Amino acid sequence: MGTKASTWVGIGLTTTVIGGILLANGSQSQQQTRHVAGNVAEIAPSIPSLALPVTMAAASNHAAAGKKLYQAKCGACHSLDKNRVGPRHRNIVGKRAGTVSGFRYSNALKKSKLTWTAKNLDAWLANPSKLAPGTSMGFRLTKADERSAIIAYLKSVSRKAK
Amino acid sequence: MTASELTMPSRRALIGGASKTLSVAGLAMIVSGCSYAAAPTSAGATSQDVEILNAAIALEHEGIAAYQIAATSGLLQPAVVEIGVTFQGHHKGHRDLLIKAVEQLGGTATEEQSQDHYVEALGVASLKNQEDVLRLALKLERGAANAYLGLIPSLGNDFHQVAAQMAGDEAFHAAILASALGESIPKAPLMFG
């Protein structure tokens, strides 16, 4: 693949090779629903319901949108039940920061004395190093509606938050 | 000793050695003609960059391990293994660049964890066929593209471009995997970030 043109031909071939193999294997993937990494509005048709009076259904839709966002935005580093690049998140809402067992935190977070309330989580996701200078989490989520949906999801998987 | 104790031996040393970090970084610039730390930065900003870059190294270690596990799983057809190994090569390139950057800042790069750790952390036991493996790869690549874009505002200026370049590579991988899995093309712009 020496030239740009041949590189692009190569990509086409690459895709066809994997796609062809999947089809040959009887893949169901064409029937899967569309999944987009981007905005809440794109992946969560339920978001406009926030404009309506808040109901249980709307709240759980919000958490469902948050789950997809969580996977797309946080999923490279976190999961609910395993320590990975970052600590595991089940029961994080209401928990003291820096206390998940088996995870090696930065001193910054260990000494922060924060508790993960919805308010602190919102500030953390907007700018972690502002809340705990020196933290190893640099990821920022700039959209307030996305932070709110993810926090709703984290509440839904936390005992203390219910 | 837990696995995580093994991987991040440097963290305490880094926090304690923040002021030393700056002069070491300055020295590295002079000695190697470093392209990263072009402007003087505060010790706090430098050690913050080291922390964040080390988290990115940990992410790359996990990605490299994921492709290794996939390639040797016996679940993939040879042509798919070949593509996976190429993608893994990109991740190794990212890892090496990030390690160099951390060292130039006077930090110690995060080491990789054991293969067993990644098998457990990635839930490999539940992967049953090629499509499952490709879905995991897509999830990791999509997440990594988003992760790098979200790191940019927290990183010093010197690392903005390289973080964007890495996000570009991860988005490229994600696009090929999504296409192979038959996902339709997103209609709206700004698919990542």
CSV table of C-alpha atoms in Angstrom, one decimal:
chain,number,residue,atom,x,y,z
A,1,MET,CA,0.0,0.0,0.0
A,2,GLY,CA,2.5,2.6,-1.1
A,3,THR,CA,0.2,5.3,-2.4
A,4,LYS,CA,-2.9,7.0,-0.9
A,5,ALA,CA,-5.1,5.6,-3.7
A,6,SER,CA,-4.0,2.0,-3.0
A,7,THR,CA,-4.4,2.6,0.7
A,8,TRP,CA,-8.1,3.4,0.2
A,9,VAL,CA,-8.5,0.4,-2.1
A,10,GLY,CA,-7.0,-1.6,0.7
A,11,ILE,CA,-9.5,-0.3,3.2
A,12,GLY,CA,-12.3,-1.3,0.9
A,13,LEU,CA,-10.8,-4.7,0.7
A,14,THR,CA,-10.2,-5.0,4.4
A,15,THR,CA,-13.8,-4.2,5.2
A,16,THR,CA,-15.1,-6.5,2.5
A,17,VAL,CA,-12.9,-9.3,3.9
A,18,ILE,CA,-14.2,-9.1,7.4
A,19,GLY,CA,-17.8,-8.3,6.3
A,20,GLY,CA,-17.7,-11.2,3.9
A,21,ILE,CA,-16.5,-13.6,6.6
A,22,LEU,CA,-19.2,-12.4,8.9
A,23,LEU,CA,-21.9,-12.8,6.3
A,24,ALA,CA,-20.6,-16.3,5.4
A,25,ASN,CA,-20.9,-17.1,9.1
A,26,GLY,CA,-24.5,-16.2,9.1
A,27,SER,CA,-24.0,-12.9,11.1
A,28,GLN,CA,-27.1,-11.2,12.5
A,29,SER,CA,-25.3,-7.9,12.6
A,30,GLN,CA,-27.3,-6.2,9.9
A,31,GLN,CA,-30.4,-6.5,12.1
A,32,GLN,CA,-28.6,-4.8,15.1
A,33,THR,CA,-29.8,-1.4,15.9
A,34,ARG,CA,-27.8,1.6,14.9
A,35,HIS,CA,-25.2,2.5,17.4
A,36,VAL,CA,-23.6,5.9,17.3
A,37,ALA,CA,-20.8,7.1,19.6
A,38,GLY,CA,-21.8,10.7,19.5
A,39,ASN,CA,-24.5,12.9,21.1
A,40,VAL,CA,-27.3,11.9,23.4
A,41,ALA,CA,-29.8,13.1,20.8
A,42,GLU,CA,-28.4,10.7,18.2
A,43,ILE,CA,-28.4,7.6,20.3
A,44,ALA,CA,-31.3,8.3,22.7
A,45,PRO,CA,-34.6,9.3,21.1
A,46,SER,CA,-36.0,9.4,24.7
A,47,ILE,CA,-34.1,12.6,25.6
A,48,PRO,CA,-36.9,15.0,24.4
A,49,SER,CA,-39.1,13.5,27.1
A,50,LEU,CA,-37.1,15.5,29.7
A,51,ALA,CA,-39.1,18.5,28.6
A,52,LEU,CA,-42.3,16.7,29.9
A,53,PRO,CA,-43.1,16.5,33.6
A,54,VAL,CA,-40.6,14.1,35.2
A,55,THR,CA,-42.0,10.6,35.5
A,56,MET,CA,-40.5,7.4,36.5
A,57,ALA,CA,-40.4,6.4,32.9
A,58,ALA,CA,-38.6,9.5,31.9
A,59,ALA,CA,-36.1,9.0,34.7
A,60,SER,CA,-35.4,5.4,33.6
A,61,ASN,CA,-35.1,6.5,29.9
A,62,HIS,CA,-32.6,9.1,31.1
A,63,ALA,CA,-30.6,6.3,32.7
A,64,ALA,CA,-30.9,4.1,29.6
A,65,ALA,CA,-29.5,7.0,27.5
A,66,GLY,CA,-26.8,7.3,30.1
A,67,LYS,CA,-25.9,3.6,29.8
A,68,LYS,CA,-25.1,4.0,26.1
A,69,LEU,CA,-23.2,7.2,26.7
A,70,TYR,CA,-21.3,5.5,29.5
A,71,GLN,CA,-20.2,2.7,27.2
A,72,ALA,CA,-19.2,5.1,24.5
A,73,LYS,CA,-17.4,7.7,26.6
A,74,CYS,CA,-16.2,5.9,29.7
A,75,GLY,CA,-15.9,2.4,28.3
A,76,ALA,CA,-12.3,2.6,27.2
A,77,CYS,CA,-11.2,3.0,30.8
A,78,HIS,CA,-14.1,1.9,33.1
A,79,SER,CA,-16.6,-0.9,33.6
A,80,LEU,CA,-19.1,-1.6,36.3
A,81,ASP,CA,-17.4,-4.6,37.8
A,82,LYS,CA,-13.7,-4.7,36.9
A,83,ASN,CA,-10.8,-2.4,37.7
A,84,ARG,CA,-9.3,-1.4,34.4
A,85,VAL,CA,-7.5,1.9,33.5
A,86,GLY,CA,-9.9,3.4,36.0
A,87,PRO,CA,-11.7,1.8,39.0
A,88,ARG,CA,-14.9,-0.1,38.8
A,89,HIS,CA,-18.1,1.8,39.1
A,90,ARG,CA,-20.9,-0.3,40.6
A,91,ASN,CA,-22.2,1.4,43.8
A,92,ILE,CA,-20.1,4.5,43.1
A,93,VAL,CA,-22.8,7.0,43.9
A,94,GLY,CA,-22.7,7.8,47.6
A,95,LYS,CA,-19.2,6.2,47.9
A,96,ARG,CA,-16.1,8.0,49.3
A,97,ALA,CA,-13.7,8.9,46.5
A,98,GLY,CA,-10.6,6.8,46.1
A,99,THR,CA,-11.8,3.7,48.0
A,100,VAL,CA,-12.5,0.9,45.5
A,101,SER,CA,-10.4,-2.0,46.7
A,102,GLY,CA,-7.6,-3.2,44.5
A,103,PHE,CA,-7.2,0.0,42.5
A,104,ARG,CA,-4.1,2.1,42.7
A,105,TYR,CA,-5.4,5.7,42.8
A,106,SER,CA,-3.4,8.9,42.5
A,107,ASN,CA,-2.6,10.6,45.8
A,108,ALA,CA,-4.7,13.5,44.6
A,109,LEU,CA,-7.9,11.4,44.6
A,110,LYS,CA,-7.1,9.3,47.7
A,111,LYS,CA,-6.6,12.5,49.7
A,112,SER,CA,-9.5,14.4,48.3
A,113,LYS,CA,-12.1,13.4,51.0
A,114,LEU,CA,-14.8,13.7,48.3
A,115,THR,CA,-18.0,11.8,48.4
A,116,TRP,CA,-19.5,10.9,45.1
A,117,THR,CA,-22.8,12.9,45.2
A,118,ALA,CA,-24.5,13.8,42.0
A,119,LYS,CA,-23.2,17.3,42.4
A,120,ASN,CA,-19.6,16.2,42.9
A,121,LEU,CA,-19.8,13.7,40.0
A,122,ASP,CA,-21.0,16.5,37.7
A,123,ALA,CA,-18.1,18.7,38.7
A,124,TRP,CA,-15.7,15.8,38.3
A,125,LEU,CA,-16.9,14.9,34.8
A,126,ALA,CA,-16.8,18.5,33.7
A,127,ASN,CA,-13.1,18.8,34.8
A,128,PRO,CA,-11.5,16.2,37.0
A,129,SER,CA,-8.3,18.1,37.7
A,130,LYS,CA,-10.2,21.1,38.9
A,131,LEU,CA,-11.9,19.0,41.6
A,132,ALA,CA,-8.8,16.9,42.5
A,133,PRO,CA,-5.6,18.6,41.1
A,134,GLY,CA,-3.1,16.0,40.1
A,135,THR,CA,-5.6,13.2,39.4
A,136,SER,CA,-4.8,10.7,36.6
A,137,MET,CA,-8.2,11.0,35.1
A,138,GLY,CA,-8.0,13.7,32.4
A,139,PHE,CA,-11.2,12.9,30.5
A,140,ARG,CA,-13.7,15.8,30.4
A,141,LEU,CA,-17.3,15.6,29.3
A,142,THR,CA,-18.3,19.1,28.2
A,143,LYS,CA,-22.0,18.6,27.6
A,144,ALA,CA,-24.2,19.0,30.7
A,145,ASP,CA,-27.0,16.8,29.4
A,146,GLU,CA,-24.6,14.0,28.8
A,147,ARG,CA,-23.1,14.3,32.3
A,148,SER,CA,-26.6,14.2,33.7
A,149,ALA,CA,-27.6,11.1,31.8
A,150,ILE,CA,-24.5,9.3,32.8
A,151,ILE,CA,-24.9,10.2,36.5
A,152,ALA,CA,-28.6,8.9,36.3
A,153,TYR,CA,-27.1,5.7,35.0
A,154,LEU,CA,-24.5,5.5,37.7
A,155,LYS,CA,-27.3,6.1,40.3
A,156,SER,CA,-29.3,3.2,38.8
A,157,VAL,CA,-26.4,0.8,39.5
A,158,SER,CA,-25.7,2.1,43.0
A,159,ARG,CA,-27.4,0.8,46.1
A,160,LYS,CA,-27.0,3.9,48.2
A,161,ALA,CA,-28.5,6.2,45.6
A,162,LYS,CA,-31.9,4.4,45.5
B,1,MET,CA,1.0,-7.7,46.0
B,2,THR,CA,-1.9,-7.0,43.7
B,3,ALA,CA,-1.7,-6.6,40.0
B,4,SER,CA,-2.3,-2.8,40.2
B,5,GLU,CA,0.5,-2.4,42.7
B,6,LEU,CA,2.8,-3.9,40.1
B,7,THR,CA,1.7,-1.6,37.3
B,8,MET,CA,2.0,1.9,38.8
B,9,PRO,CA,5.2,1.9,40.8
B,10,SER,CA,5.9,5.5,39.8
B,11,ARG,CA,2.9,7.4,41.0
B,12,ARG,CA,4.1,8.3,44.5
B,13,ALA,CA,7.5,9.1,43.2
B,14,LEU,CA,6.0,11.4,40.6
B,15,ILE,CA,3.9,13.4,43.0
B,16,GLY,CA,6.8,13.8,45.4
B,17,GLY,CA,9.2,14.7,42.7
B,18,ALA,CA,7.2,17.4,40.9
B,19,SER,CA,9.8,20.1,41.2
B,20,LYS,CA,12.5,17.7,40.1
B,21,THR,CA,10.3,16.8,37.2
B,22,LEU,CA,10.5,20.2,35.6
B,23,SER,CA,14.3,20.4,35.6
B,24,VAL,CA,14.6,16.8,34.3
B,25,ALA,CA,12.1,17.7,31.5
B,26,GLY,CA,14.0,20.8,30.7
B,27,LEU,CA,17.2,18.8,30.5
B,28,ALA,CA,15.6,16.2,28.3
B,29,MET,CA,14.5,19.0,25.9
B,30,ILE,CA,18.0,20.4,25.6
B,31,VAL,CA,19.7,17.0,25.3
B,32,SER,CA,17.3,15.4,22.8
B,33,GLY,CA,15.8,18.4,21.0
B,34,CYS,CA,12.5,17.3,22.3
B,35,SER,CA,9.5,18.5,20.3
B,36,TYR,CA,7.0,18.2,23.3
B,37,ALA,CA,7.8,20.6,26.1
B,38,ALA,CA,8.6,23.6,24.0
B,39,ALA,CA,7.4,26.2,26.4
B,40,PRO,CA,8.2,26.3,30.1
B,41,THR,CA,5.4,24.9,32.2
B,42,SER,CA,4.8,24.8,35.9
B,43,ALA,CA,5.8,21.7,37.8
B,44,GLY,CA,2.2,21.0,38.6
B,45,ALA,CA,1.1,21.1,35.0
B,46,THR,CA,4.0,18.8,34.0
B,47,SER,CA,3.2,16.2,36.6
B,48,GLN,CA,-0.5,16.5,35.7
B,49,ASP,CA,0.4,15.7,32.1
B,50,VAL,CA,2.5,12.7,33.3
B,51,GLU,CA,-0.5,11.3,35.2
B,52,ILE,CA,-2.9,11.7,32.3
B,53,LEU,CA,-0.4,10.3,29.7
B,54,ASN,CA,0.2,7.3,32.0
B,55,ALA,CA,-3.6,6.6,32.0
B,56,ALA,CA,-3.4,6.7,28.2
B,57,ILE,CA,-0.5,4.3,28.3
B,58,ALA,CA,-2.6,1.9,30.5
B,59,LEU,CA,-5.4,2.2,27.9
B,60,GLU,CA,-2.9,1.3,25.1
B,61,HIS,CA,-1.5,-1.7,27.1
B,62,GLU,CA,-5.1,-3.0,27.5
B,63,GLY,CA,-5.8,-2.5,23.7
B,64,ILE,CA,-2.6,-4.3,22.8
B,65,ALA,CA,-3.5,-7.2,25.1
B,66,ALA,CA,-7.0,-7.3,23.7
B,67,TYR,CA,-5.8,-7.8,20.2
B,68,GLN,CA,-3.2,-10.4,21.4
B,69,ILE,CA,-5.9,-12.4,23.2
B,70,ALA,CA,-8.2,-12.1,20.1
B,71,ALA,CA,-5.5,-13.2,17.7
B,72,THR,CA,-4.7,-16.3,19.7
B,73,SER,CA,-8.3,-17.1,20.7
B,74,GLY,CA,-8.9,-19.5,17.8
B,75,LEU,CA,-12.2,-17.6,17.2
B,76,LEU,CA,-10.9,-15.5,14.3
B,77,GLN,CA,-10.4,-16.3,10.6
B,78,PRO,CA,-6.8,-15.8,9.4
B,79,ALA,CA,-7.7,-12.7,7.3
B,80,VAL,CA,-9.3,-11.1,10.4
B,81,VAL,CA,-6.3,-12.0,12.6
B,82,GLU,CA,-4.1,-10.2,10.0
B,83,ILE,CA,-6.1,-7.0,10.3
B,84,GLY,CA,-6.2,-7.3,14.1
B,85,VAL,CA,-2.4,-7.6,14.2
B,86,THR,CA,-2.1,-4.5,12.0
B,87,PHE,CA,-4.4,-2.5,14.4
B,88,GLN,CA,-2.4,-3.9,17.3
B,89,GLY,CA,0.8,-2.5,15.6
B,90,HIS,CA,-0.8,1.0,15.7
B,91,HIS,CA,-1.5,0.7,19.4
B,92,LYS,CA,2.1,-0.4,20.0
B,93,GLY,CA,3.1,2.7,18.1
B,94,HIS,CA,0.9,4.9,20.3
B,95,ARG,CA,2.3,3.2,23.5
B,96,ASP,CA,5.9,3.9,22.4
B,97,LEU,CA,5.2,7.5,21.6
B,98,LEU,CA,3.4,8.0,25.0
B,99,ILE,CA,6.2,6.3,26.9
B,100,LYS,CA,8.7,8.6,25.2
B,101,ALA,CA,6.7,11.6,26.1
B,102,VAL,CA,6.3,10.6,29.8
B,103,GLU,CA,10.0,9.9,30.0
B,104,GLN,CA,10.8,13.3,28.4
B,105,LEU,CA,8.7,14.9,31.1
B,106,GLY,CA,10.8,13.1,33.7
B,107,GLY,CA,8.2,10.6,34.7
B,108,THR,CA,8.1,6.8,34.7
B,109,ALA,CA,5.8,5.1,32.3
B,110,THR,CA,3.1,2.8,33.6
B,111,GLU,CA,4.0,-0.9,33.0
B,112,GLU,CA,1.6,-3.4,31.5
B,113,GLN,CA,-0.2,-5.8,33.7
B,114,SER,CA,-0.3,-9.6,33.4
B,115,GLN,CA,-2.2,-11.3,30.6
B,116,ASP,CA,-4.4,-12.8,33.3
B,117,HIS,CA,-5.4,-9.4,34.5
B,118,TYR,CA,-6.6,-8.4,31.0
B,119,VAL,CA,-8.4,-11.7,30.4
B,120,GLU,CA,-10.3,-11.0,33.6
B,121,ALA,CA,-10.8,-7.3,33.1
B,122,LEU,CA,-12.1,-7.6,29.5
B,123,GLY,CA,-14.5,-10.5,30.3
B,124,VAL,CA,-12.8,-12.7,27.7
B,125,ALA,CA,-14.5,-15.8,29.0
B,126,SER,CA,-17.9,-14.7,27.5
B,127,LEU,CA,-16.6,-14.3,24.0
B,128,LYS,CA,-18.0,-17.2,21.9
B,129,ASN,CA,-17.3,-16.4,18.3
B,130,GLN,CA,-15.7,-14.0,15.8
B,131,GLU,CA,-18.6,-11.5,16.0
B,132,ASP,CA,-18.3,-11.3,19.8
B,133,VAL,CA,-14.6,-10.5,19.4
B,134,LEU,CA,-15.2,-7.8,16.8
B,135,ARG,CA,-17.9,-6.3,19.0
B,136,LEU,CA,-15.5,-6.0,21.9
B,137,ALA,CA,-12.8,-4.6,19.7
B,138,LEU,CA,-15.3,-2.0,18.3
B,139,LYS,CA,-16.4,-1.0,21.9
B,140,LEU,CA,-12.7,-0.5,22.9
B,141,GLU,CA,-11.8,1.4,19.8
B,142,ARG,CA,-14.8,3.6,19.9
B,143,GLY,CA,-14.2,4.3,23.6
B,144,ALA,CA,-10.6,5.0,22.9
B,145,ALA,CA,-11.4,7.6,20.2
B,146,ASN,CA,-13.7,9.3,22.6
B,147,ALA,CA,-11.3,9.1,25.4
B,148,TYR,CA,-8.4,10.8,23.5
B,149,LEU,CA,-10.7,13.6,22.4
B,150,GLY,CA,-11.9,14.1,26.0
B,151,LEU,CA,-8.3,14.2,27.3
B,152,ILE,CA,-7.3,17.1,25.0
B,153,PRO,CA,-8.6,19.9,27.2
B,154,SER,CA,-6.8,18.5,30.3
B,155,LEU,CA,-3.5,18.1,28.5
B,156,GLY,CA,-0.8,20.7,28.0
B,157,ASN,CA,-0.8,22.3,24.5
B,158,ASP,CA,2.2,20.3,23.5
B,159,PHE,CA,0.1,17.1,23.5
B,160,HIS,CA,-3.1,18.3,21.8
B,161,GLN,CA,-2.0,17.4,18.3
B,162,VAL,CA,-0.7,13.9,19.2
B,163,ALA,CA,-3.8,13.1,21.2
B,164,ALA,CA,-6.0,14.1,18.2
B,165,GLN,CA,-3.8,12.0,15.9
B,166,MET,CA,-4.4,9.0,18.2
B,167,ALA,CA,-8.1,9.7,18.3
B,168,GLY,CA,-8.0,9.7,14.5
B,169,ASP,CA,-6.3,6.2,14.4
B,170,GLU,CA,-8.9,4.8,16.9
B,171,ALA,CA,-11.8,6.3,14.9
B,172,PHE,CA,-10.3,4.6,11.7
B,173,HIS,CA,-10.2,1.3,13.5
B,174,ALA,CA,-13.8,1.8,14.8
B,175,ALA,CA,-15.1,2.6,11.3
B,176,ILE,CA,-13.7,-0.6,9.8
B,177,LEU,CA,-15.0,-2.7,12.7
B,178,ALA,CA,-18.4,-1.1,12.6
B,179,SER,CA,-18.6,-1.6,8.8
B,180,ALA,CA,-17.5,-5.2,9.2
B,181,LEU,CA,-20.3,-5.7,11.8
B,182,GLY,CA,-22.8,-4.2,9.4
B,183,GLU,CA,-23.6,-1.1,11.4
B,184,SER,CA,-25.1,1.6,9.3
B,185,ILE,CA,-23.2,4.9,8.8
B,186,PRO,CA,-24.1,7.5,11.4
B,187,LYS,CA,-26.3,10.3,9.8
B,188,ALA,CA,-25.2,13.1,12.1
B,189,PRO,CA,-21.8,14.7,12.2
B,190,LEU,CA,-19.4,14.9,15.1
B,191,MET,CA,-19.6,11.2,15.7
B,192,PHE,CA,-16.9,11.2,18.4
B,193,GLY,CA,-15.9,13.3,21.3
